[in-house]
XYZ file of C-alpha atoms in Angstrom:
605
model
C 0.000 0.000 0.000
C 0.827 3.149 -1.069
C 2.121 5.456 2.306
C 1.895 9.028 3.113
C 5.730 10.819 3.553
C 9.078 10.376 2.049
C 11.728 8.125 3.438
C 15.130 8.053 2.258
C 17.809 5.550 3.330
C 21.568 5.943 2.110
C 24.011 3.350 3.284
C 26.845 5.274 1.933
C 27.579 8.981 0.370
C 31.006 10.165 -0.684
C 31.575 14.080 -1.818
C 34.241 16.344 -1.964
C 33.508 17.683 1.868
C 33.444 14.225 3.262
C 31.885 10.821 3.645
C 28.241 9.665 5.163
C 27.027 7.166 6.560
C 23.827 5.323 7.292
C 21.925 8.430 6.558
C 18.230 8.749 6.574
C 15.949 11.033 5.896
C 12.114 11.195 6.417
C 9.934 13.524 5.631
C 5.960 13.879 6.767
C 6.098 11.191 9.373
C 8.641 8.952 11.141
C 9.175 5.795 10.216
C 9.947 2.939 12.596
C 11.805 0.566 11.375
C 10.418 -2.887 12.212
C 12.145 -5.948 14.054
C 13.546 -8.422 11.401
C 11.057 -11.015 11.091
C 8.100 -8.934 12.505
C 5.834 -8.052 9.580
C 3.922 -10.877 8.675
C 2.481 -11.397 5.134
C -0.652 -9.102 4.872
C 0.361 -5.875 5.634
C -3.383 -3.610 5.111
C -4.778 -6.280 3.002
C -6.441 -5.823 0.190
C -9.849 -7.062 -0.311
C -8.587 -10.338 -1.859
C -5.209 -11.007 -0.267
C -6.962 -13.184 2.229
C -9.435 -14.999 0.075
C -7.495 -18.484 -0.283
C -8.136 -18.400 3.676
C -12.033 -17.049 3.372
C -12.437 -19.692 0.722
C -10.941 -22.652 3.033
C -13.482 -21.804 5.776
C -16.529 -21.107 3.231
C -15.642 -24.616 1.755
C -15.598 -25.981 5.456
C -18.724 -23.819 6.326
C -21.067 -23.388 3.549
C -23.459 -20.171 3.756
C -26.898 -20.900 4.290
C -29.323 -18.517 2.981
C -33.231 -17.913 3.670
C -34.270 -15.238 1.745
C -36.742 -12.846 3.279
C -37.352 -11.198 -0.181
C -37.826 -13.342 -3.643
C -36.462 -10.018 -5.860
C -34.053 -7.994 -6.335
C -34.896 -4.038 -6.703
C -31.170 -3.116 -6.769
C -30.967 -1.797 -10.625
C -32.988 -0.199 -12.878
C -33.667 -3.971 -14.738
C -35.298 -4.427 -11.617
C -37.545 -5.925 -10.289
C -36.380 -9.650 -11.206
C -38.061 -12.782 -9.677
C -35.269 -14.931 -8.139
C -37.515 -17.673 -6.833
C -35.978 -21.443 -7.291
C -33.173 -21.667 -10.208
C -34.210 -18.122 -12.000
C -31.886 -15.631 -12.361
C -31.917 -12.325 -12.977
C -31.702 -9.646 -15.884
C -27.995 -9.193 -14.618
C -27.496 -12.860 -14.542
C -27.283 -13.219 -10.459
C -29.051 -16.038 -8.465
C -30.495 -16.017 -5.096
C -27.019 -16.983 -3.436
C -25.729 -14.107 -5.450
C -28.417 -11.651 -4.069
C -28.521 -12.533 -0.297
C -24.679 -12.506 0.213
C -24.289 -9.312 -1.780
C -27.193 -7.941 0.541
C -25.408 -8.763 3.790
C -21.977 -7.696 2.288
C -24.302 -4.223 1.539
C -25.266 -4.514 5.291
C -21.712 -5.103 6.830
C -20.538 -2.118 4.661
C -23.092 0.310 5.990
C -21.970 -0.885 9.699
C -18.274 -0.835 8.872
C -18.395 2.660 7.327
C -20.357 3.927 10.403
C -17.608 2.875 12.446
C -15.169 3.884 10.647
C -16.727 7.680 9.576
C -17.632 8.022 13.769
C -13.372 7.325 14.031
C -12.377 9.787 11.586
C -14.843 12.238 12.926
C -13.185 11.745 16.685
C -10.085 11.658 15.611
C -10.310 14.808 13.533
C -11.484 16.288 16.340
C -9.373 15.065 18.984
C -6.569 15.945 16.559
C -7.805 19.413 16.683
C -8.333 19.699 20.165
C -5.116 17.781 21.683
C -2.700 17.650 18.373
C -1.040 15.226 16.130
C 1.519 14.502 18.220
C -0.763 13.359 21.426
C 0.150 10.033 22.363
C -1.725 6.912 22.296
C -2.028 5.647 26.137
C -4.552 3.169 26.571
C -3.111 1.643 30.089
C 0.527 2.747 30.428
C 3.173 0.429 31.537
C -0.368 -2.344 32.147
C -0.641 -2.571 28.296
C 2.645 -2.970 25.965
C 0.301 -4.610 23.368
C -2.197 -1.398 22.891
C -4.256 -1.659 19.483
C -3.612 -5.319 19.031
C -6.524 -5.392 15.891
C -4.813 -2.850 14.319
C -1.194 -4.052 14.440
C -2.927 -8.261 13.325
C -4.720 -6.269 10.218
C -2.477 -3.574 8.939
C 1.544 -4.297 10.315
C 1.286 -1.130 12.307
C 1.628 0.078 16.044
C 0.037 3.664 16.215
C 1.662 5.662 18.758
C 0.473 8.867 18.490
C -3.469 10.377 17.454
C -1.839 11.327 14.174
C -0.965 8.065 13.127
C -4.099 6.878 13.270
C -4.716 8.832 10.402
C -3.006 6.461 8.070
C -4.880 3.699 9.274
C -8.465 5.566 9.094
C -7.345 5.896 4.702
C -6.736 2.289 4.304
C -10.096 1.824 6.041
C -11.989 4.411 4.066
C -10.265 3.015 0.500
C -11.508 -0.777 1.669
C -15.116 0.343 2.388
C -15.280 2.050 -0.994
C -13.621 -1.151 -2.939
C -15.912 -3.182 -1.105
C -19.060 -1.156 -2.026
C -18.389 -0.654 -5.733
C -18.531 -4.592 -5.306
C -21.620 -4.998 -5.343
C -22.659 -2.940 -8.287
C -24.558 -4.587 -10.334
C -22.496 -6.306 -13.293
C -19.965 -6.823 -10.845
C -19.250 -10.010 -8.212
C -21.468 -12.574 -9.214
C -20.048 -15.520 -6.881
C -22.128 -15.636 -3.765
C -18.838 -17.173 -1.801
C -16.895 -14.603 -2.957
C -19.331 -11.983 -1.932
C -19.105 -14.057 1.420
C -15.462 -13.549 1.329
C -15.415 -9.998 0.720
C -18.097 -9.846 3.984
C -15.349 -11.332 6.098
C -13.207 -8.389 4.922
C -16.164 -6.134 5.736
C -15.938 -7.285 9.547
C -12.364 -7.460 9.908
C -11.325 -3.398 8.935
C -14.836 -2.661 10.933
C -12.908 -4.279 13.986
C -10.098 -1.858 13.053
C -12.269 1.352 12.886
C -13.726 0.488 15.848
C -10.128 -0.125 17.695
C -9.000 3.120 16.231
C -12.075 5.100 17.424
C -11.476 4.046 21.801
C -8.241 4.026 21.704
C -8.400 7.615 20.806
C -10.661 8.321 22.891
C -8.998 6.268 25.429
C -5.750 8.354 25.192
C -7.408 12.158 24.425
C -10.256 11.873 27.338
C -8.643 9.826 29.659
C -11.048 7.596 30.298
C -10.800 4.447 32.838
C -7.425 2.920 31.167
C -7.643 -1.103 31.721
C -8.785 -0.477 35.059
C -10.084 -3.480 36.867
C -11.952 -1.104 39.198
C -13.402 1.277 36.955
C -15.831 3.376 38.891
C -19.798 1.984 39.416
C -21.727 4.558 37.925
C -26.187 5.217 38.010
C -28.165 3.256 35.356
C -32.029 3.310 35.107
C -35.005 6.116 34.608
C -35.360 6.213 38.177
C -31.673 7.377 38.818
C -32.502 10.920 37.058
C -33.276 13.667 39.554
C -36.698 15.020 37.552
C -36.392 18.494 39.728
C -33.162 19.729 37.804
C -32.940 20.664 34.430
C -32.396 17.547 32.391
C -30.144 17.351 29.470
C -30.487 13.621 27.573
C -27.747 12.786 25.107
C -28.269 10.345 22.562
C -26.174 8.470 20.089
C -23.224 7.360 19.716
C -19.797 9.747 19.147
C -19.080 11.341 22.829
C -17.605 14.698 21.743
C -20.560 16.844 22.152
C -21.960 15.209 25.653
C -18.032 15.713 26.631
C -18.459 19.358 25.962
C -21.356 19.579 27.544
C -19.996 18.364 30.898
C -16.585 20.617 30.087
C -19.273 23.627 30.245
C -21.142 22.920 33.482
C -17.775 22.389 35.115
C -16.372 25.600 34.167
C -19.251 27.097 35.100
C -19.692 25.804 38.504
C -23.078 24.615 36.853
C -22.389 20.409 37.628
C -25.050 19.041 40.007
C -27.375 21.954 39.229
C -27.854 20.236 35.720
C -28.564 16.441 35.482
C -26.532 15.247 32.281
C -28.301 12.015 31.121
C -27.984 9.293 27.895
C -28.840 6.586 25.970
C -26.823 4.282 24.025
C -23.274 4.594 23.276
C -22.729 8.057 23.978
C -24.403 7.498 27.600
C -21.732 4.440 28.345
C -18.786 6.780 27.174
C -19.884 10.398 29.439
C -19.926 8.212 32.048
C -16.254 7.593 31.347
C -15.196 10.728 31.259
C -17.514 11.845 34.301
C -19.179 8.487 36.388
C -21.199 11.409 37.616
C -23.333 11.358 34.800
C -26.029 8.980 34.280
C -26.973 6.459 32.198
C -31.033 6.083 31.495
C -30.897 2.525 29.442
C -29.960 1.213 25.974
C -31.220 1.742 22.636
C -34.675 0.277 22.868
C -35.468 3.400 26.056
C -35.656 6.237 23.923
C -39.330 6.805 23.040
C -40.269 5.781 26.784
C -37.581 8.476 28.027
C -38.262 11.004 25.355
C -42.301 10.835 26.562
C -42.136 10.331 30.402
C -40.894 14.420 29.525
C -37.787 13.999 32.114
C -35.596 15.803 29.534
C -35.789 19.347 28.706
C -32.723 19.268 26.185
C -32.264 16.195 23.767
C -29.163 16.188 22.178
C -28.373 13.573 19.349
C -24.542 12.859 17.733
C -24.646 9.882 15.284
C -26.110 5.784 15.170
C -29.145 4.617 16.699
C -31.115 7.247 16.997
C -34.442 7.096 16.138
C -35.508 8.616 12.938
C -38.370 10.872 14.518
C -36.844 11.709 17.437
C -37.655 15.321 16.698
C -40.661 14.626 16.110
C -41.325 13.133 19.417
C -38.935 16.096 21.137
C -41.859 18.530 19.377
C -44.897 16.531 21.649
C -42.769 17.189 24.904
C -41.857 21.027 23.600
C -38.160 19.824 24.192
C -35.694 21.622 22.222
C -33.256 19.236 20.309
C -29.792 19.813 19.051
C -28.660 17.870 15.815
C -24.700 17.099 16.743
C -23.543 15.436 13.540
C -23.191 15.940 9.703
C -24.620 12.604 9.276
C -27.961 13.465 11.101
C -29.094 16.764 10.255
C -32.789 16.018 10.763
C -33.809 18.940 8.569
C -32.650 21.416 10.973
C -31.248 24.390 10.380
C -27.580 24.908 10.326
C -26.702 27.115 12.969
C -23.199 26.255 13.486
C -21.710 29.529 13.379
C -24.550 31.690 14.975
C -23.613 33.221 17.947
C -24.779 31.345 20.819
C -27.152 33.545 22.414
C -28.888 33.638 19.904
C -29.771 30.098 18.829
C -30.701 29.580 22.751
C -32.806 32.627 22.765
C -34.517 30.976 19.442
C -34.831 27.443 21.015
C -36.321 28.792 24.667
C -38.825 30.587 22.700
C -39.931 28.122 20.746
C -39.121 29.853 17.359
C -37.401 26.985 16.120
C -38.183 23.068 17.313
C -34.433 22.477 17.308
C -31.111 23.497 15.855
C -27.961 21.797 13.618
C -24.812 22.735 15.683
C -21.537 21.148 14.311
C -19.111 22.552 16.868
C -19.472 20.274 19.885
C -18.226 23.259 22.303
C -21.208 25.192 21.109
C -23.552 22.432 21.712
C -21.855 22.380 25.107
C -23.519 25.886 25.573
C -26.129 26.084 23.831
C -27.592 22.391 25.233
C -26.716 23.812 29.164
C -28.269 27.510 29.048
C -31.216 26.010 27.064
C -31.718 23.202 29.455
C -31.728 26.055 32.529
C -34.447 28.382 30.940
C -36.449 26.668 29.129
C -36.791 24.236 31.972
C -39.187 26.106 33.937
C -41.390 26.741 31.297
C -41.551 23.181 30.376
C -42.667 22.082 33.404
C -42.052 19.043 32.487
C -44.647 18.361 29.760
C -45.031 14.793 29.361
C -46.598 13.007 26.326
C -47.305 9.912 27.937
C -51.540 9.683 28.858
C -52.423 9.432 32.754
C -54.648 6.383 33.817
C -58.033 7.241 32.263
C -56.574 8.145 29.322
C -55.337 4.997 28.825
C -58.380 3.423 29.658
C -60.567 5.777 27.608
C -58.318 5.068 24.598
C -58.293 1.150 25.188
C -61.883 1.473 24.842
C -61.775 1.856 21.328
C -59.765 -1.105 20.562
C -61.745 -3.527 17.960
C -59.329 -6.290 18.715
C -58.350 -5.903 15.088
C -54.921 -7.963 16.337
C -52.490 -6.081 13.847
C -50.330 -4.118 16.693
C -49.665 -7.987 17.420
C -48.748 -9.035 13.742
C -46.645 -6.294 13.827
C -44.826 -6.976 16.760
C -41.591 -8.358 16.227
C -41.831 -10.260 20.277
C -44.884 -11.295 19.561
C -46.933 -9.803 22.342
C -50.119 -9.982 23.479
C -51.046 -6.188 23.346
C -54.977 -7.110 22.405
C -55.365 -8.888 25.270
C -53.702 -6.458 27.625
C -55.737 -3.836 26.334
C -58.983 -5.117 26.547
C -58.814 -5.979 30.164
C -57.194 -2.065 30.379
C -60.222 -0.949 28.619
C -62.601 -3.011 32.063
C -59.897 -0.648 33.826
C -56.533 -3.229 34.776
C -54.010 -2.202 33.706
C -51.700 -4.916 34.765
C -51.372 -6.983 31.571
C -50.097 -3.940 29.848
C -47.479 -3.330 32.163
C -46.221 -6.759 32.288
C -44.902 -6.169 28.605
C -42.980 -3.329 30.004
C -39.806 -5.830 30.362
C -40.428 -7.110 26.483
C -41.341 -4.333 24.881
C -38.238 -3.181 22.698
C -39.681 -0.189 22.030
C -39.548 -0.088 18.733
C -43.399 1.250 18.621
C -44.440 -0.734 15.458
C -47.873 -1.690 16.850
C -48.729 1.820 16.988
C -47.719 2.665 13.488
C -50.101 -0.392 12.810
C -53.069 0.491 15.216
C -55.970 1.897 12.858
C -57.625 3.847 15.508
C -54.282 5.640 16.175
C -53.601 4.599 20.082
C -50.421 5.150 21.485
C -50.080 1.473 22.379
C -45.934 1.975 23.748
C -47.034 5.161 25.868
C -50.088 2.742 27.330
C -47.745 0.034 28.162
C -44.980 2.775 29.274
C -48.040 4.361 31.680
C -48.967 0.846 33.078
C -45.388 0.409 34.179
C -44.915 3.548 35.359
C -44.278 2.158 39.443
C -41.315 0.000 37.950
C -40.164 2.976 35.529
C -39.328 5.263 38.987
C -37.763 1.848 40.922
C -35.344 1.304 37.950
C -32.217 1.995 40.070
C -29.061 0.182 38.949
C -25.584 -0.065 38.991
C -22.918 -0.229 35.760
C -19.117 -0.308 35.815
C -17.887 2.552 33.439
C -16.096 0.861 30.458
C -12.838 -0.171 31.412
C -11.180 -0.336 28.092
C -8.672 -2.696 27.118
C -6.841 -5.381 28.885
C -4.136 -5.843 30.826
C -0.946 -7.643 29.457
C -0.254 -9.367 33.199
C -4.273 -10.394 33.128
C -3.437 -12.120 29.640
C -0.483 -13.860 30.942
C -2.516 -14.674 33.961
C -5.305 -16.885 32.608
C -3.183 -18.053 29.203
C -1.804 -20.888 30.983
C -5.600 -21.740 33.214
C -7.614 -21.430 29.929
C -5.133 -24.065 27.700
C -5.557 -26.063 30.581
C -9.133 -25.991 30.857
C -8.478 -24.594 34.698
C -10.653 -21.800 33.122
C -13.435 -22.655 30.595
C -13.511 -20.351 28.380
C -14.542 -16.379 27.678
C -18.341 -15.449 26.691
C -18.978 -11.706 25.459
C -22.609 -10.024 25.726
C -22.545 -8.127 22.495
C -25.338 -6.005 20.331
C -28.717 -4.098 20.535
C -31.103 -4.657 22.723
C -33.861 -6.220 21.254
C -34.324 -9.471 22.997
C -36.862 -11.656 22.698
C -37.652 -11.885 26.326
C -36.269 -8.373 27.422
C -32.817 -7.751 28.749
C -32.920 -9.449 32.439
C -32.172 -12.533 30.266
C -29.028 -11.121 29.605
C -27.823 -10.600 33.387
C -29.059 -14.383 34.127
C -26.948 -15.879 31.416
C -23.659 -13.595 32.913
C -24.170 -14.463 36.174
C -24.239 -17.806 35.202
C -21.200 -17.847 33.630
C -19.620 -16.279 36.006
C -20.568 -18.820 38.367
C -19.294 -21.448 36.306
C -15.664 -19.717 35.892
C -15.656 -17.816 32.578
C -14.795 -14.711 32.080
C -17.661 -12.725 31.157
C -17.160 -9.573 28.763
C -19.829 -7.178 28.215
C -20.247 -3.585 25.687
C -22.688 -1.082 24.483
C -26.725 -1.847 24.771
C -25.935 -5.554 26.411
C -23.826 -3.896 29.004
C -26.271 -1.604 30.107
C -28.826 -4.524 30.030
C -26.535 -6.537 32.151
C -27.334 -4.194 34.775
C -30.514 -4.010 34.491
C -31.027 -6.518 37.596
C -30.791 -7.075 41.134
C -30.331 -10.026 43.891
C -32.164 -10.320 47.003
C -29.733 -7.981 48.753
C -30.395 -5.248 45.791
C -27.090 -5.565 44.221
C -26.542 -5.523 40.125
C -23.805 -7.749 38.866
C -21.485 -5.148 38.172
C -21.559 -4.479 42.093
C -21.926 -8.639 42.220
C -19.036 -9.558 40.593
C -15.296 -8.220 40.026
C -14.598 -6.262 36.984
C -10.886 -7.698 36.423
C -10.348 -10.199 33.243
C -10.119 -13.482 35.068
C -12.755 -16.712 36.173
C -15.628 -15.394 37.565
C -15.434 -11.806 36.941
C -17.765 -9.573 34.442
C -15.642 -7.372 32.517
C -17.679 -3.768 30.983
C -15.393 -2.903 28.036
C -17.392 0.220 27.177
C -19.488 0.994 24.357
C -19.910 -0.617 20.645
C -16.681 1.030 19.485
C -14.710 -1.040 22.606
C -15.682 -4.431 20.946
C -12.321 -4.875 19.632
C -10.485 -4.764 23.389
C -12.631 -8.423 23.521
C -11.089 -9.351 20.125
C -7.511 -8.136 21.547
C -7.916 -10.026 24.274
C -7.885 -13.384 22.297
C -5.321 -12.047 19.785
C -3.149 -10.937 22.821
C -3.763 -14.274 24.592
C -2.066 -15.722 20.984
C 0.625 -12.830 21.072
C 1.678 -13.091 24.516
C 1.136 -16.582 25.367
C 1.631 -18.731 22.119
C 3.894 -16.326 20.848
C 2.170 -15.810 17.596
C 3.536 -12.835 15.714
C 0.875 -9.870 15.986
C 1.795 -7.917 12.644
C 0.246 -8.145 9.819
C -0.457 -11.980 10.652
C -4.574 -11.435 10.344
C -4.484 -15.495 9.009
C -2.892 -17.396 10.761
């Protein structure tokens, strides 16, 4: 691969003024020069360098495909039937189709990680420098960014260097795309392979994105005893101004805390999240609190707790300003990839834009300067506040009986639900005035608010549920472990030896959304169980915060349960979606350090 700089190595030059020696020159970056024997074969792949490996495990494990869809809609042939041997106007099958569909899939969720990185580390470059170093445990972790150094033959040590990485990233994503144009692939296992290729430089975005983060906001750095911080609607004090960050990319929330500090405003203002961004404020500040996962925003957004909503980028919901309008809270747009029709108002003084969004001028504002939105979100949140009052848009109790009433038992909210539910039932016995079956879906409701869409007499089915539960909404008082990060080289070398011998039985990680089947208290079971059977139990983003969505007897989550240290027994938070790779490096350091496998540019073997 092609590499930014100039490097220029002479062993020997001879003029009339004299003779040098070993000279060499670099210009645009420094260039370490690598142990002999240390770069393996694959230095940043490119799409196909590893395919004689993808096609040995393809071979071994042949795809599988159930197609939920019988066209294809892709090109302007389109639409062509693909049911049993036909193919299409392009000449693809139904193999074809489905694996170029999930390699579209993996390339939207690998260029979302990889865009939030170069956004952060633009930033962080900005705020901190090129030259900042990479620190993601000091003297604990010699082996920092083991992903990145397996994939691409590289050990970043400074935020500028992961610069070089993020191009190689972006210039895979856009080979991979143009992939599956059509007229190009047409081999469904090679679309396969190129899907492994998706996942493995979204691991690397991902790595680049906390370790930056990591280094430039100090947060917890492979600390076994990363601070317990609040989790749960009930842990938000209701009589302060509320500020609720959503999303994913922490800048913004960062600044946000940055401005109440300065301002001897922290603890006057409550500073509150979902998802991602929620796990990684708490981070930086464990004084901040975190409501609940993905699948608690329209609950949060109606109870009317915040005053300010402020969204960055991933998983948000597409009308969240929609629902901010039915609670008259004020939302601020963070991102360039989620503008929400807003107006830009980036480089309006900040006075101003609050005095617009307290008024109610404008529903909401586009800020791009995450020191703005620091301001802006906190002198917004104070005076608009008492005007607020709190609004909610969730119905009290005879509303929701009142509404229930004019259910037909038509039974599509339940054909829509994707748990299944039985919402009919629950609200016919709400509409003879008990409300208890609706409030035992609380726990399995993911929120996702399809059976309202579906309702044809318009009820606001989630809000009805959301009302029924509204006792276990205010007792929903937990306990998380901020995101520790990465982990420890000594930890490594301290279970290598117990896992080989089976001392140890293995390592389980609680990954992904929250949208269970049975709601998220599954989730804590199945880590405490492990736990009690010796693994080590890892944990990030929404199934983190579900984790500790539980208590024992003595009213304990298992965060405060269990240690947080990388070793039998213990449940390990990494942090949020972008710390998933610090679960990969463990295994890849667990090869590095204790098999002595050779960690650069050895992604195969």
């Amino acid at each position: 691969m092609a590499r930014k700089g100039l490097h220029v190595k002479v062993g020997e030059l001879r003029s009339d003024i004299g003779v040098l020696k070993d000279l060499e020159i670099t210009l645009g970056r420094i260039i370490e020069e690598p142990k002999p024997g240390e770069i393996g074969p694959t230095p940043f792949p490119s799409i196909t360098d590893l395919r004689s490996w993808d096609l040995k495990l393809l071979k071994r494990y042949k795809p599988f495909y159930m197609p939920f869809c019988d066209v294809c809609c892709l090109c302007t042939f389109g639409k062509c039937d693909l049911t049993g041997d036909k193919r299409g106007a392009c000449g693809l099958d139904m193999a074809g189709q489905q694996s170029r569909i999930v390699l579209l899939a993996c390339c939207i969720g690998a260029a979302t990680h990889i865009a939030h990185a170069r956004h952060l580390v633009e930033h962080l470059i900005e705020k901190f420098g090129k030259e900042h170093p990479i620190d993601v445990g000091g003297v604990s972790v010699e082996v920092e960014a083991p992903v990145t150094r397996l994939v691409c033959g590289v050990r970043p040590r400074t935020l500028g260097d992961l610069e070089d990485v993020l191009d190689y990233l972006e210039s895979q994503v856009t080979h991979l795309l143009s992939a599956t144009h059509t007229g190009q692939e047409g081999s469904n296992i090679d679309f396969e392979s190129k899907v492994f290729h998706a996942g493995m430089i979204d691991q690397v975005g991902m790595e680049v994105a906390d370790i930056a983060q990591i280094s430039a906001y100090n947060f917890p750095k492979a600390d076994p005893d990363a601070p317990l911080v609040d989790i749960g609607l009930g842990v938000v004090d209701a009589t302060k101004p509320v500020i609720m960050v959503i999303g994913h990319n922490v800048p913004p929330a960062v600044e946000i805390v940055d401005y109440l500090q300065e301002n001897g405003l922290y603890g006057m203002v409550e500073v509150t999240g979902l998802c991602c961004t929620a796990i990684d404020v708490t981070r930086y500040n464990p004084k901040a609190k975190i409501v609940g996962p993905i699948s608690w925003q329209l609950r949060y957004i109606r109870s009317g707790m915040p005053d300010v909503i402020v969204v960055d980028e991933q998983c948000i919901r597409a009308d969240s300003l929609i629902e901010a309008q039915k609670i008259k809270a004020p939302l601020i747009a963070a991102s360039p990839k989620n503008c929400l029709g807003l107006p830009d108002r980036t480089h309006d003084p900040a006075e101003e834009i609050v005095s617009d969004l307290v008024n109610g001028k404008t529903p909401g504002a586009l800020i791009l300067d995450p020191e703005k939105v620091g301001e802006v979100a906190v002198k917004t949140a104070i005076l608009v506040a008492p005007r607020r009052k709190k609004f909610k848009a969730i119905p009290n109790v005879k509303g929701v009986i009142e509404g229930s009433k004019r259910c037909t038992g038509c039974q599509s909210c339940r054909r829509a639900c994707p748990n299944d539910l039985p919402i009919p039932e629950a609200v016919a016995e709400a509409a003879k005035g008990n409300l208890d079956k609706l409030g035992a879906l609380y726990a399995e409701c993911i929120g996702c608010a399809r059976c309202e869409s579906a309702c044809p007499q318009g009820l606001p089915l989630h809000s009805f549920i959301v009302k029924a539960a509204e006792k276990k909404l205010k007792e929903e008082t937990y306990k998380i472990r901020a995101g520790r990060g990465a982990i420890q080289d000594i930890e490594i070398r301290n279970v290598g030896g117990p896992i080989v011998l089976g001392e140890i039985p293995g390592v389980i990680a609680f990954v992904g959304c929250a949208n269970y089947p049975k709601g998220g208290e599954e989730i804590a079971e199945m880590a405490m169980e492990f736990a009690n059977r010796r693994f080590i139990v890892l944990t990030s983003g929404c199934a983190a915060m579900s984790a500790a969505l539980y208590k024992d007897e003595e009213g304990k989550s298992p965060y405060e349960i269990y240690p947080g240290a990388f070793d039998a027994g213990c449940i390990v938070n990494v942090g949020s979606c972008v710390s998933n790779p610090h679960i990969a490096g463990a295994a890849i350091k667990i090869a590095s350090i204790f098999a002595k496998r050779n960690l650069y540019a050895n992604y195969e073997e």
